Structures are given as structure tokens and as C-alpha cells.
């Protein structure tokens, strides 16, 4: 099957007063039609930058310095603002982290939704209204006729995120980029939104690029998972592979920092922080924080080692000559069972 | 449905009455304060009525004069009398001009509205245009040059600009008149009036423009960094559309409040400029009545200024309510 979105060796630099920050350092992945790919990583690892670059809405200081982004086989990185405007909304929609800030507070939900409906071709008023109502129904907003006249401040967080999803779907895109769509919501609402996304995918066959820092959330939606660290993909595989047999110490660390039901919710936070990408460290960027680090980790960056045909990780631990290390976590269907 | 409409109408009527009461109360307190304060200021009020001859008056003559003008009574009695008359529309006479205050003010009110009003409108139209332009071209050469020039003009005192303009355009080039509101003897000469307005207008606009343009520029830039702008872009809206349909609209409430708050600011500027250009307006009149202890005159002028400020604020609130849904007063607040 042809991939819908293909990111090839993408590099993004930010120019600041202090120097050049390498936010994304050679990331490659593909999203296939109808599937959900989750990009997982801590804050500051380049997730948001990556998905903003796909739609060409990077901050003016951020520049793509290498690699390319293909959508349905056509190169979309480096396109002009006009061509990108035609892709946004119609081909690729996006949902943001904080729904309370993502809508214009002075316009009704209906107006903002209608704007998204009208942007790629004018519709007569009645048709537009019908489409708005249908979209609101699709995302599970009750009494849409009444609700379309509400202002954002009259909506709850979960309702707002539903409205934002409706806006993202207005142009019938083939790909939805969801940048931490549940992070700002409380847990019960989180579950509702995740269910909504899954239902929508079943109904419309839309592909989802799901960004999150929370492997627990990702377990509920992802078909495939890519773990991002310091602007690079360090482990990637199908959800089953990642959740049953994680191989990278960073992935272990992410699992260990999840609350664990069996051990009375004790979680083990990862020490340290994402390295300063103004001066990227020599060798493996994760070596500093890695209790399993080998001497070579501080010298040379690990290549990608294949575990299976679809599962690979960038860690020297997978080298045939490396000492055998057992994963400190045991995970079963998204639940952390053992956490040593 | 009918009942709901009635309740709404009642609510509207009630809040209008409440507003009216607030306005009247404010004006009452203002008049009281000015009435007392003007009488506390040192100086001789008789001088404004009798001029130089005050110095040759005997004590007895002074007393008769004070009695005639009603200045011998305690201040609260004077205020009571003034209030009773004012309530019937009689605001007393000007000591200096020996005419009804309203008669003296007559045309000067119109002159000030003409100068201040056009300066006000032009300042804000230009500020909005300049602010939007600079925000669109943030950090470009044009933006940077405009910002630098703006800061400089904003720092130059208006009376100095006025003097330089008079020197260049009136004295050296002889293109424009340096004082008055119209050519002597022909107050209805439209072109003459416009010619007299040009220099004071330039001074007023130059001294206020950048302050507001810069505020609008920064407000707008702040607005374009909001998250909803990103969502608008991912919807597929163009930058221009987002700026006009979303950002400019969203800064309108602050813009309108700014306009309302700045009325006293620009009015104050008008008073100074009027004085420099000897423009027969409220400012010049106000200055003189304060200088000569023309009590009635000063009081009425202050009240007029107060009315303008209050009306401006009411207007701003009304407009705000209709632009920003978050500002609409809840039907029944928590505290009422």
C-alpha cells in the first residue's frame, strides 16, 4: 500500500539569538491510509515542531534544512504559502493541545465551523448550515442547532475539543494530525475524546498522526508507535511490538514513568532532561540519562537495529556484541505489570 | 415568548435608568468639587468682574460688590443657589464677559468640537492604519523605520512643534495663518476655517498618533500569536483573512476602550494647542476663566468636559458589549 504521508530524513533548525537549535534531526516515518501512527516523547523532543512543519505553520524562525515531506507521493515541504493553504484543512486537518485557546473567543462555534466549511469552495447558506450541523453531530455534540450559536466560553473543555475536531474534519481531510489532543483534558473526558477519534476513524477511514507524551493514552488508539527523543526516532514498531517487547532504554523509561496499578501506583520518573539541542551531545543524545549506557554510547550514535521486519530501535544494546540486558518493565496491553 | 420579551424590555429600561442615575450623580459630585475648589484657590474674584479698578475700591465698596455677586455668603449657600438656578437651566453670568455663560461659550464649544473631533478621528484612523500596517510587516525595514520616527515624534512636546510649524508655514512661507479659527470678520468662510485648522490639527495628530498606533501594533502582534490563529491557518485561511476577520476584530474592544479613554487625553491636548494658536475654543476660555476666577464660567466648562468624558465612556461600554460576547453583562450578576 502506498503511504499517505511520508517523512524522509527531515531536519528542522531554529535560529535564535543564542545559536542554531536542532529541533528535528533526521526523522523518517510513514502514515498509511486509515491507520493511526503515534509519535511519543517528552516535551521538548520535537513532536510539535514536526507536525507543524507538515502543514507549513512553523514559527518563522524554524526552517526545514534537510529531507522532505511527501503527501500522496507529492512533495509538500518547501511549497509556497498559497499551495499549502490549499492542502490545509482539505487534505490534512489538525487538532491542538489546548482547545480553550484554539478557538476565537469572539465568534460563535457555528461561525468558526462554517468558515472551515466555506474555505475550500463556497456553498449556499443553507447547505453550509446543514454541513455544520452534520459535523457537530458527527463529533457527538447534542442539540447542534442550539450549540452552534454558542461562544467558546460557553463550552466545556471536552465539548471544545469536539468542536475543534469538527473544524479539522470540515474539509474531509485524509489525514488528521492530533497534537496532544487530550493532554489539557481530565481523564474521563480524555477517554471520551479517544473513543471519538477511534469511532471517526472507523466511520470515515481517516488516517491519524497522534502526538502524545503518554504511552498509556497511546495504547488506546495507536496501530503503530514511533518513539521520539531529541529530534530523532529511537524506536519504532507496531503497537503490539512496542507494548509487548520494548527495546530502547528510553522507551523503558517512558513505561516506568507511567503509574502502575500493581505496585500501588508507584512510578519511577526518568532522571535528567532532554539535552540542550543548541549543543547536541556527542554520541547518543540519551546516553547521559541512560543507566544502561555503554562506553560506546558516549562516542558514537547507535544505528537502527532491526528487531523484526517492522520493529527497530536505535540502541547499542541491540548490537550482537553488547551485554544482554533485560527490560525492567513488563507491559501487557498498555498496562505496566512489573516495574523494577 | 411575549412574557420573555416583556421581561427583557423591563430589564433594559431598568439598566438605562440606573445608568442615567449614575451619570447625574457623577455630574453632581463633579460640580460640588469644582465649586468648592475654585473658591479655595487664592486670588481675587472681583478682579474678573471689575478689572483693574478693584485696586482703587474702598472696603465698603468691596463689600457691596461681593454682596452683589453673592460671594459674601457661605459656600454651601452659594452652591445651593447655583444648583437651584442650574436645575432650571440658568448657569449664571460670566464675571469677565458680564453675559450669560451659555452665550459666551456658544461658538467656542463648536470650535473645540471641530478641532478636537477632527483631530481625534484622524488620529485614530491613522493609528489603526499605521498599527495594522506595521503589524503585517513586523520587523521589516518599513516597520522599523516607522517605529523609530514614531518614537521621536512622540517625544517632542506639542507646543514646540506648534512654534516650529508657525515659524515655517506662517512666518517664513506665509502659507497658513498662525492664529484664530477663521479669517477676521468672516466666520462662515469654510475654506478659511479649514486653513486655520491645518496647523493645530498637525500638531495634535503628531503628538498623539504614535502612542496609539504603537499600542494597536503591539496588541495586534500579541493577537497573532494566539493559538486560535494556528487553528485558523490549519483550516486553510490565508494570513490576510485571519488578520482582518479574526485578529483586528478581536482587538476592537480594546481599541474602542482605548478610544474612549483617550478622549480626555486628546481633549487636554486640544486645550494646550488652542492656547498656542490663540484658537477661540473651550481650552482658551477655560484657561482664562481659571486665571481670572470666573467661577461660573469655570464650573460650566468643567461640567461640559465631564459630560463629554462620561458620554464617551458610556459609548465605549455600549460598543464593547456588542462586539465582545464575554463582556456582555450577565442578566443577573452574582453580587446583585
PDB file of N, CA and C in Angstrom, chain A residues 214-287:
ATOM      1  N   UNK A 214       2.227  10.376  26.448  1.00  0.00           N
ATOM      2  CA  UNK A 214       1.664   9.433  27.407  1.00  0.00           C
ATOM      3  C   UNK A 214       1.442   8.079  26.739  1.00  0.00           C
ATOM      4  N   UNK A 215       2.311   7.112  27.036  1.00  0.00           N
ATOM      5  CA  UNK A 215       2.179   5.792  26.418  1.00  0.00           C
ATOM      6  C   UNK A 215       0.868   5.118  26.809  1.00  0.00           C
ATOM      7  N   UNK A 216       0.327   5.486  27.975  1.00  0.00           N
ATOM      8  CA  UNK A 216      -0.945   4.939  28.414  1.00  0.00           C
ATOM      9  C   UNK A 216      -2.071   5.355  27.483  1.00  0.00           C
ATOM     10  N   UNK A 217      -2.067   6.631  27.072  1.00  0.00           N
ATOM     11  CA  UNK A 217      -3.085   7.127  26.147  1.00  0.00           C
ATOM     12  C   UNK A 217      -2.889   6.501  24.774  1.00  0.00           C
ATOM     13  N   UNK A 218      -1.631   6.446  24.360  1.00  0.00           N
ATOM     14  CA  UNK A 218      -1.305   5.950  23.021  1.00  0.00           C
ATOM     15  C   UNK A 218      -1.791   4.506  22.859  1.00  0.00           C
ATOM     16  N   UNK A 219      -1.691   3.721  23.940  1.00  0.00           N
ATOM     17  CA  UNK A 219      -2.092   2.314  23.879  1.00  0.00           C
ATOM     18  C   UNK A 219      -3.533   2.167  23.414  1.00  0.00           C
ATOM     19  N   UNK A 220      -4.377   3.192  23.708  1.00  0.00           N
ATOM     20  CA  UNK A 220      -5.788   3.074  23.376  1.00  0.00           C
ATOM     21  C   UNK A 220      -6.103   3.368  21.921  1.00  0.00           C
ATOM     22  N   UNK A 221      -5.174   4.032  21.214  1.00  0.00           N
ATOM     23  CA  UNK A 221      -5.514   4.429  19.845  1.00  0.00           C
ATOM     24  C   UNK A 221      -4.565   3.927  18.759  1.00  0.00           C
ATOM     25  N   UNK A 222      -3.298   3.674  19.107  1.00  0.00           N
ATOM     26  CA  UNK A 222      -2.296   3.546  18.048  1.00  0.00           C
ATOM     27  C   UNK A 222      -2.277   2.166  17.396  1.00  0.00           C
ATOM     28  N   UNK A 223      -2.040   2.159  16.079  1.00  0.00           N
ATOM     29  CA  UNK A 223      -1.726   0.920  15.374  1.00  0.00           C
ATOM     30  C   UNK A 223      -0.217   0.723  15.356  1.00  0.00           C
ATOM     31  N   UNK A 224       0.486   1.840  15.147  1.00  0.00           N
ATOM     32  CA  UNK A 224       1.937   1.789  15.168  1.00  0.00           C
ATOM     33  C   UNK A 224       2.447   2.918  16.046  1.00  0.00           C
ATOM     34  N   UNK A 225       3.642   2.734  16.614  1.00  0.00           N
ATOM     35  CA  UNK A 225       4.194   3.726  17.530  1.00  0.00           C
ATOM     36  C   UNK A 225       5.619   4.074  17.111  1.00  0.00           C
ATOM     37  N   UNK A 226       5.940   5.373  17.157  1.00  0.00           N
ATOM     38  CA  UNK A 226       7.325   5.789  16.964  1.00  0.00           C
ATOM     39  C   UNK A 226       7.714   6.626  18.169  1.00  0.00           C
ATOM     40  N   UNK A 227       8.820   6.252  18.809  1.00  0.00           N
ATOM     41  CA  UNK A 227       9.254   6.983  19.993  1.00  0.00           C
ATOM     42  C   UNK A 227      10.328   7.980  19.572  1.00  0.00           C
ATOM     43  N   UNK A 228      10.089   9.233  19.964  1.00  0.00           N
ATOM     44  CA  UNK A 228      10.963  10.314  19.524  1.00  0.00           C
ATOM     45  C   UNK A 228      11.796  10.792  20.700  1.00  0.00           C
ATOM     46  N   UNK A 229      13.096  10.969  20.477  1.00  0.00           N
ATOM     47  CA  UNK A 229      13.913  11.568  21.535  1.00  0.00           C
ATOM     48  C   UNK A 229      14.915  12.523  20.928  1.00  0.00           C
ATOM     49  N   UNK A 230      14.970  13.729  21.453  1.00  0.00           N
ATOM     50  CA  UNK A 230      15.907  14.752  20.995  1.00  0.00           C
ATOM     51  C   UNK A 230      15.945  14.851  19.474  1.00  0.00           C
ATOM     52  N   UNK A 231      14.747  14.897  18.873  1.00  0.00           N
ATOM     53  CA  UNK A 231      14.678  15.128  17.440  1.00  0.00           C
ATOM     54  C   UNK A 231      14.976  13.933  16.571  1.00  0.00           C
ATOM     55  N   UNK A 232      15.015  12.735  17.168  1.00  0.00           N
ATOM     56  CA  UNK A 232      15.252  11.530  16.373  1.00  0.00           C
ATOM     57  C   UNK A 232      14.298  10.440  16.801  1.00  0.00           C
ATOM     58  N   UNK A 233      13.968   9.540  15.877  1.00  0.00           N
ATOM     59  CA  UNK A 233      13.158   8.384  16.266  1.00  0.00           C
ATOM     60  C   UNK A 233      14.104   7.327  16.825  1.00  0.00           C
ATOM     61  N   UNK A 234      13.878   6.940  18.094  1.00  0.00           N
ATOM     62  CA  UNK A 234      14.788   5.984  18.723  1.00  0.00           C
ATOM     63  C   UNK A 234      14.226   4.567  18.700  1.00  0.00           C
ATOM     64  N   UNK A 235      12.895   4.442  18.593  1.00  0.00           N
ATOM     65  CA  UNK A 235      12.326   3.108  18.481  1.00  0.00           C
ATOM     66  C   UNK A 235      11.015   3.209  17.727  1.00  0.00           C
ATOM     67  N   UNK A 236      10.765   2.232  16.899  1.00  0.00           N
ATOM     68  CA  UNK A 236       9.554   2.282  16.115  1.00  0.00           C
ATOM     69  C   UNK A 236       9.082   0.866  15.833  1.00  0.00           C
ATOM     70  N   UNK A 237       7.777   0.676  15.840  1.00  0.00           N
ATOM     71  CA  UNK A 237       7.251  -0.649  15.557  1.00  0.00           C
ATOM     72  C   UNK A 237       5.748  -0.650  15.659  1.00  0.00           C
ATOM     73  N   UNK A 238       5.135  -1.804  15.480  1.00  0.00           N
ATOM     74  CA  UNK A 238       3.691  -1.877  15.645  1.00  0.00           C
ATOM     75  C   UNK A 238       3.384  -1.725  17.132  1.00  0.00           C
ATOM     76  N   UNK A 239       2.164  -1.329  17.439  1.00  0.00           N
ATOM     77  CA  UNK A 239       1.795  -1.116  18.838  1.00  0.00           C
ATOM     78  C   UNK A 239       2.047  -2.382  19.648  1.00  0.00           C
ATOM     79  N   UNK A 240       1.706  -3.524  19.070  1.00  0.00           N
ATOM     80  CA  UNK A 240       1.913  -4.790  19.791  1.00  0.00           C
ATOM     81  C   UNK A 240       3.384  -4.982  20.122  1.00  0.00           C
ATOM     82  N   UNK A 241       4.239  -4.709  19.157  1.00  0.00           N
ATOM     83  CA  UNK A 241       5.677  -4.899  19.376  1.00  0.00           C
ATOM     84  C   UNK A 241       6.201  -3.975  20.466  1.00  0.00           C
ATOM     85  N   UNK A 242       5.819  -2.712  20.360  1.00  0.00           N
ATOM     86  CA  UNK A 242       6.334  -1.748  21.334  1.00  0.00           C
ATOM     87  C   UNK A 242       5.810  -2.074  22.736  1.00  0.00           C
ATOM     88  N   UNK A 243       4.530  -2.467  22.802  1.00  0.00           N
ATOM     89  CA  UNK A 243       3.945  -2.675  24.124  1.00  0.00           C
ATOM     90  C   UNK A 243       4.282  -4.035  24.734  1.00  0.00           C
ATOM     91  N   UNK A 244       4.648  -4.989  23.874  1.00  0.00           N
ATOM     92  CA  UNK A 244       4.989  -6.281  24.472  1.00  0.00           C
ATOM     93  C   UNK A 244       6.496  -6.474  24.582  1.00  0.00           C
ATOM     94  N   UNK A 245       7.238  -5.786  23.725  1.00  0.00           N
ATOM     95  CA  UNK A 245       8.669  -6.057  23.705  1.00  0.00           C
ATOM     96  C   UNK A 245       9.473  -4.783  23.429  1.00  0.00           C
ATOM     97  N   UNK A 246       9.361  -3.778  24.310  1.00  0.00           N
ATOM     98  CA  UNK A 246      10.115  -2.559  24.055  1.00  0.00           C
ATOM     99  C   UNK A 246      11.611  -2.824  24.166  1.00  0.00           C
ATOM    100  N   UNK A 247      12.411  -2.181  23.337  1.00  0.00           N
ATOM    101  CA  UNK A 247      13.827  -2.500  23.316  1.00  0.00           C
ATOM    102  C   UNK A 247      14.719  -1.327  23.710  1.00  0.00           C
ATOM    103  N   UNK A 248      14.251  -0.112  23.521  1.00  0.00           N
ATOM    104  CA  UNK A 248      15.125   1.033  23.787  1.00  0.00           C
ATOM    105  C   UNK A 248      15.005   1.461  25.255  1.00  0.00           C
ATOM    106  N   UNK A 249      16.126   1.743  25.917  1.00  0.00           N
ATOM    107  CA  UNK A 249      16.061   2.175  27.323  1.00  0.00           C
ATOM    108  C   UNK A 249      15.183   3.410  27.523  1.00  0.00           C
ATOM    109  N   UNK A 250      15.096   4.269  26.503  1.00  0.00           N
ATOM    110  CA  UNK A 250      14.230   5.446  26.636  1.00  0.00           C
ATOM    111  C   UNK A 250      12.765   5.018  26.693  1.00  0.00           C
ATOM    112  N   UNK A 251      12.389   4.055  25.854  1.00  0.00           N
ATOM    113  CA  UNK A 251      11.024   3.536  25.882  1.00  0.00           C
ATOM    114  C   UNK A 251      10.746   2.892  27.245  1.00  0.00           C
ATOM    115  N   UNK A 252      11.722   2.174  27.752  1.00  0.00           N
ATOM    116  CA  UNK A 252      11.563   1.607  29.101  1.00  0.00           C
ATOM    117  C   UNK A 252      11.284   2.716  30.106  1.00  0.00           C
ATOM    118  N   UNK A 253      12.074   3.775  29.995  1.00  0.00           N
ATOM    119  CA  UNK A 253      11.918   4.905  30.922  1.00  0.00           C
ATOM    120  C   UNK A 253      10.518   5.501  30.834  1.00  0.00           C
ATOM    121  N   UNK A 254       9.985   5.620  29.596  1.00  0.00           N
ATOM    122  CA  UNK A 254       8.628   6.160  29.427  1.00  0.00           C
ATOM    123  C   UNK A 254       7.605   5.244  30.090  1.00  0.00           C
ATOM    124  N   UNK A 255       7.800   3.932  29.936  1.00  0.00           N
ATOM    125  CA  UNK A 255       6.886   2.990  30.582  1.00  0.00           C
ATOM    126  C   UNK A 255       6.983   3.084  32.100  1.00  0.00           C
ATOM    127  N   UNK A 256       8.232   3.191  32.588  1.00  0.00           N
ATOM    128  CA  UNK A 256       8.424   3.208  34.040  1.00  0.00           C
ATOM    129  C   UNK A 256       7.812   4.451  34.669  1.00  0.00           C
ATOM    130  N   UNK A 257       7.708   5.526  33.887  1.00  0.00           N
ATOM    131  CA  UNK A 257       7.158   6.750  34.482  1.00  0.00           C
ATOM    132  C   UNK A 257       5.629   6.770  34.416  1.00  0.00           C
ATOM    133  N   UNK A 258       5.022   5.689  33.945  1.00  0.00           N
ATOM    134  CA  UNK A 258       3.552   5.590  33.995  1.00  0.00           C
ATOM    135  C   UNK A 258       3.137   5.082  35.367  1.00  0.00           C
ATOM    136  N   UNK A 259       1.995   5.532  35.876  1.00  0.00           N
ATOM    137  CA  UNK A 259       1.535   4.971  37.139  1.00  0.00           C
ATOM    138  C   UNK A 259       1.233   3.476  36.955  1.00  0.00           C
ATOM    139  N   UNK A 260       1.614   2.666  37.939  1.00  0.00           N
ATOM    140  CA  UNK A 260       1.495   1.226  37.777  1.00  0.00           C
ATOM    141  C   UNK A 260       0.510   0.695  38.806  1.00  0.00           C
ATOM    142  N   UNK A 261      -0.546   0.043  38.342  1.00  0.00           N
ATOM    143  CA  UNK A 261      -1.617  -0.411  39.232  1.00  0.00           C
ATOM    144  C   UNK A 261      -1.124  -1.453  40.239  1.00  0.00           C
ATOM    145  N   UNK A 262      -0.257  -2.347  39.783  1.00  0.00           N
ATOM    146  CA  UNK A 262       0.173  -3.464  40.617  1.00  0.00           C
ATOM    147  C   UNK A 262       1.034  -3.020  41.805  1.00  0.00           C
ATOM    148  N   UNK A 263       1.821  -1.988  41.587  1.00  0.00           N
ATOM    149  CA  UNK A 263       2.723  -1.559  42.659  1.00  0.00           C
ATOM    150  C   UNK A 263       2.167  -0.331  43.372  1.00  0.00           C
ATOM    151  N   UNK A 264       0.829  -0.306  43.538  1.00  0.00           N
ATOM    152  CA  UNK A 264       0.175   0.809  44.228  1.00  0.00           C
ATOM    153  C   UNK A 264       0.451   2.147  43.564  1.00  0.00           C
ATOM    154  N   UNK A 265       0.492   2.150  42.247  1.00  0.00           N
ATOM    155  CA  UNK A 265       0.630   3.400  41.516  1.00  0.00           C
ATOM    156  C   UNK A 265       2.003   4.026  41.589  1.00  0.00           C
ATOM    157  N   UNK A 266       2.992   3.309  42.139  1.00  0.00           N
ATOM    158  CA  UNK A 266       4.324   3.889  42.217  1.00  0.00           C
ATOM    159  C   UNK A 266       4.878   4.045  40.810  1.00  0.00           C
ATOM    160  N   UNK A 267       5.407   5.210  40.508  1.00  0.00           N
ATOM    161  CA  UNK A 267       6.014   5.388  39.198  1.00  0.00           C
ATOM    162  C   UNK A 267       7.442   5.859  39.391  1.00  0.00           C
ATOM    163  N   UNK A 268       8.273   5.506  38.446  1.00  0.00           N
ATOM    164  CA  UNK A 268       9.684   5.850  38.567  1.00  0.00           C
ATOM    165  C   UNK A 268      10.022   6.885  37.498  1.00  0.00           C
ATOM    166  N   UNK A 269      10.166   8.137  37.891  1.00  0.00           N
ATOM    167  CA  UNK A 269      10.429   9.156  36.883  1.00  0.00           C
ATOM    168  C   UNK A 269      11.818   8.992  36.272  1.00  0.00           C
ATOM    169  N   UNK A 270      11.905   9.447  35.027  1.00  0.00           N
ATOM    170  CA  UNK A 270      13.199   9.381  34.361  1.00  0.00           C
ATOM    171  C   UNK A 270      14.079  10.502  34.894  1.00  0.00           C
ATOM    172  N   UNK A 271      15.333  10.228  35.200  1.00  0.00           N
ATOM    173  CA  UNK A 271      16.190  11.303  35.680  1.00  0.00           C
ATOM    174  C   UNK A 271      16.585  12.229  34.530  1.00  0.00           C
ATOM    175  N   UNK A 272      16.953  13.454  34.878  1.00  0.00           N
ATOM    176  CA  UNK A 272      17.516  14.379  33.886  1.00  0.00           C
ATOM    177  C   UNK A 272      16.492  14.963  32.939  1.00  0.00           C
ATOM    178  N   UNK A 273      16.989  15.693  31.935  1.00  0.00           N
ATOM    179  CA  UNK A 273      16.132  16.380  30.975  1.00  0.00           C
ATOM    180  C   UNK A 273      16.612  16.116  29.558  1.00  0.00           C
ATOM    181  N   UNK A 274      15.745  16.468  28.619  1.00  0.00           N
ATOM    182  CA  UNK A 274      16.141  16.389  27.219  1.00  0.00           C
ATOM    183  C   UNK A 274      17.363  17.290  27.028  1.00  0.00           C
ATOM    184  N   UNK A 275      18.413  16.826  26.330  1.00  0.00           N
ATOM    185  CA  UNK A 275      19.619  17.633  26.228  1.00  0.00           C
ATOM    186  C   UNK A 275      19.379  18.948  25.480  1.00  0.00           C
ATOM    187  N   UNK A 276      20.208  19.908  25.758  1.00  0.00           N
ATOM    188  CA  UNK A 276      20.185  21.219  25.123  1.00  0.00           C
ATOM    189  C   UNK A 276      20.577  21.056  23.657  1.00  0.00           C
ATOM    190  N   UNK A 277      19.616  21.252  22.767  1.00  0.00           N
ATOM    191  CA  UNK A 277      19.914  20.973  21.368  1.00  0.00           C
ATOM    192  C   UNK A 277      20.638  22.124  20.678  1.00  0.00           C
ATOM    193  N   UNK A 278      21.014  23.118  21.476  1.00  0.00           N
ATOM    194  CA  UNK A 278      21.890  24.176  20.969  1.00  0.00           C
ATOM    195  C   UNK A 278      23.291  23.583  20.783  1.00  0.00           C
ATOM    196  N   UNK A 279      23.648  22.690  21.711  1.00  0.00           N
ATOM    197  CA  UNK A 279      24.926  21.986  21.630  1.00  0.00           C
ATOM    198  C   UNK A 279      24.644  20.502  21.792  1.00  0.00           C
ATOM    199  N   UNK A 280      24.217  19.831  20.732  1.00  0.00           N
ATOM    200  CA  UNK A 280      23.876  18.418  20.870  1.00  0.00           C
ATOM    201  C   UNK A 280      25.082  17.620  21.369  1.00  0.00           C
ATOM    202  N   UNK A 281      24.847  16.692  22.298  1.00  0.00           N
ATOM    203  CA  UNK A 281      25.967  15.928  22.851  1.00  0.00           C
ATOM    204  C   UNK A 281      26.564  14.989  21.804  1.00  0.00           C
ATOM    205  N   UNK A 282      27.786  14.612  22.057  1.00  0.00           N
ATOM    206  CA  UNK A 282      28.454  13.654  21.185  1.00  0.00           C
ATOM    207  C   UNK A 282      27.862  12.268  21.465  1.00  0.00           C
ATOM    208  N   UNK A 283      27.838  11.439  20.452  1.00  0.00           N
ATOM    209  CA  UNK A 283      27.323  10.092  20.676  1.00  0.00           C
ATOM    210  C   UNK A 283      25.812  10.068  20.771  1.00  0.00           C
ATOM    211  N   UNK A 284      25.272   9.172  21.579  1.00  0.00           N
ATOM    212  CA  UNK A 284      23.838   9.032  21.735  1.00  0.00           C
ATOM    213  C   UNK A 284      23.307  10.156  22.629  1.00  0.00           C
ATOM    214  N   UNK A 285      22.290  10.878  22.139  1.00  0.00           N
ATOM    215  CA  UNK A 285      21.759  12.004  22.915  1.00  0.00           C
ATOM    216  C   UNK A 285      21.170  11.548  24.242  1.00  0.00           C
ATOM    217  N   UNK A 286      20.792  10.273  24.353  1.00  0.00           N
ATOM    218  CA  UNK A 286      20.147   9.782  25.563  1.00  0.00           C
ATOM    219  C   UNK A 286      21.156   9.233  26.576  1.00  0.00           C
ATOM    220  N   UNK A 287      22.428   9.085  26.167  1.00  0.00           N
ATOM    221  CA  UNK A 287      23.432   8.406  26.993  1.00  0.00           C
ATOM    222  C   UNK A 287      23.510   8.966  28.414  1.00  0.00           C
TER     223      UNK A 287
END
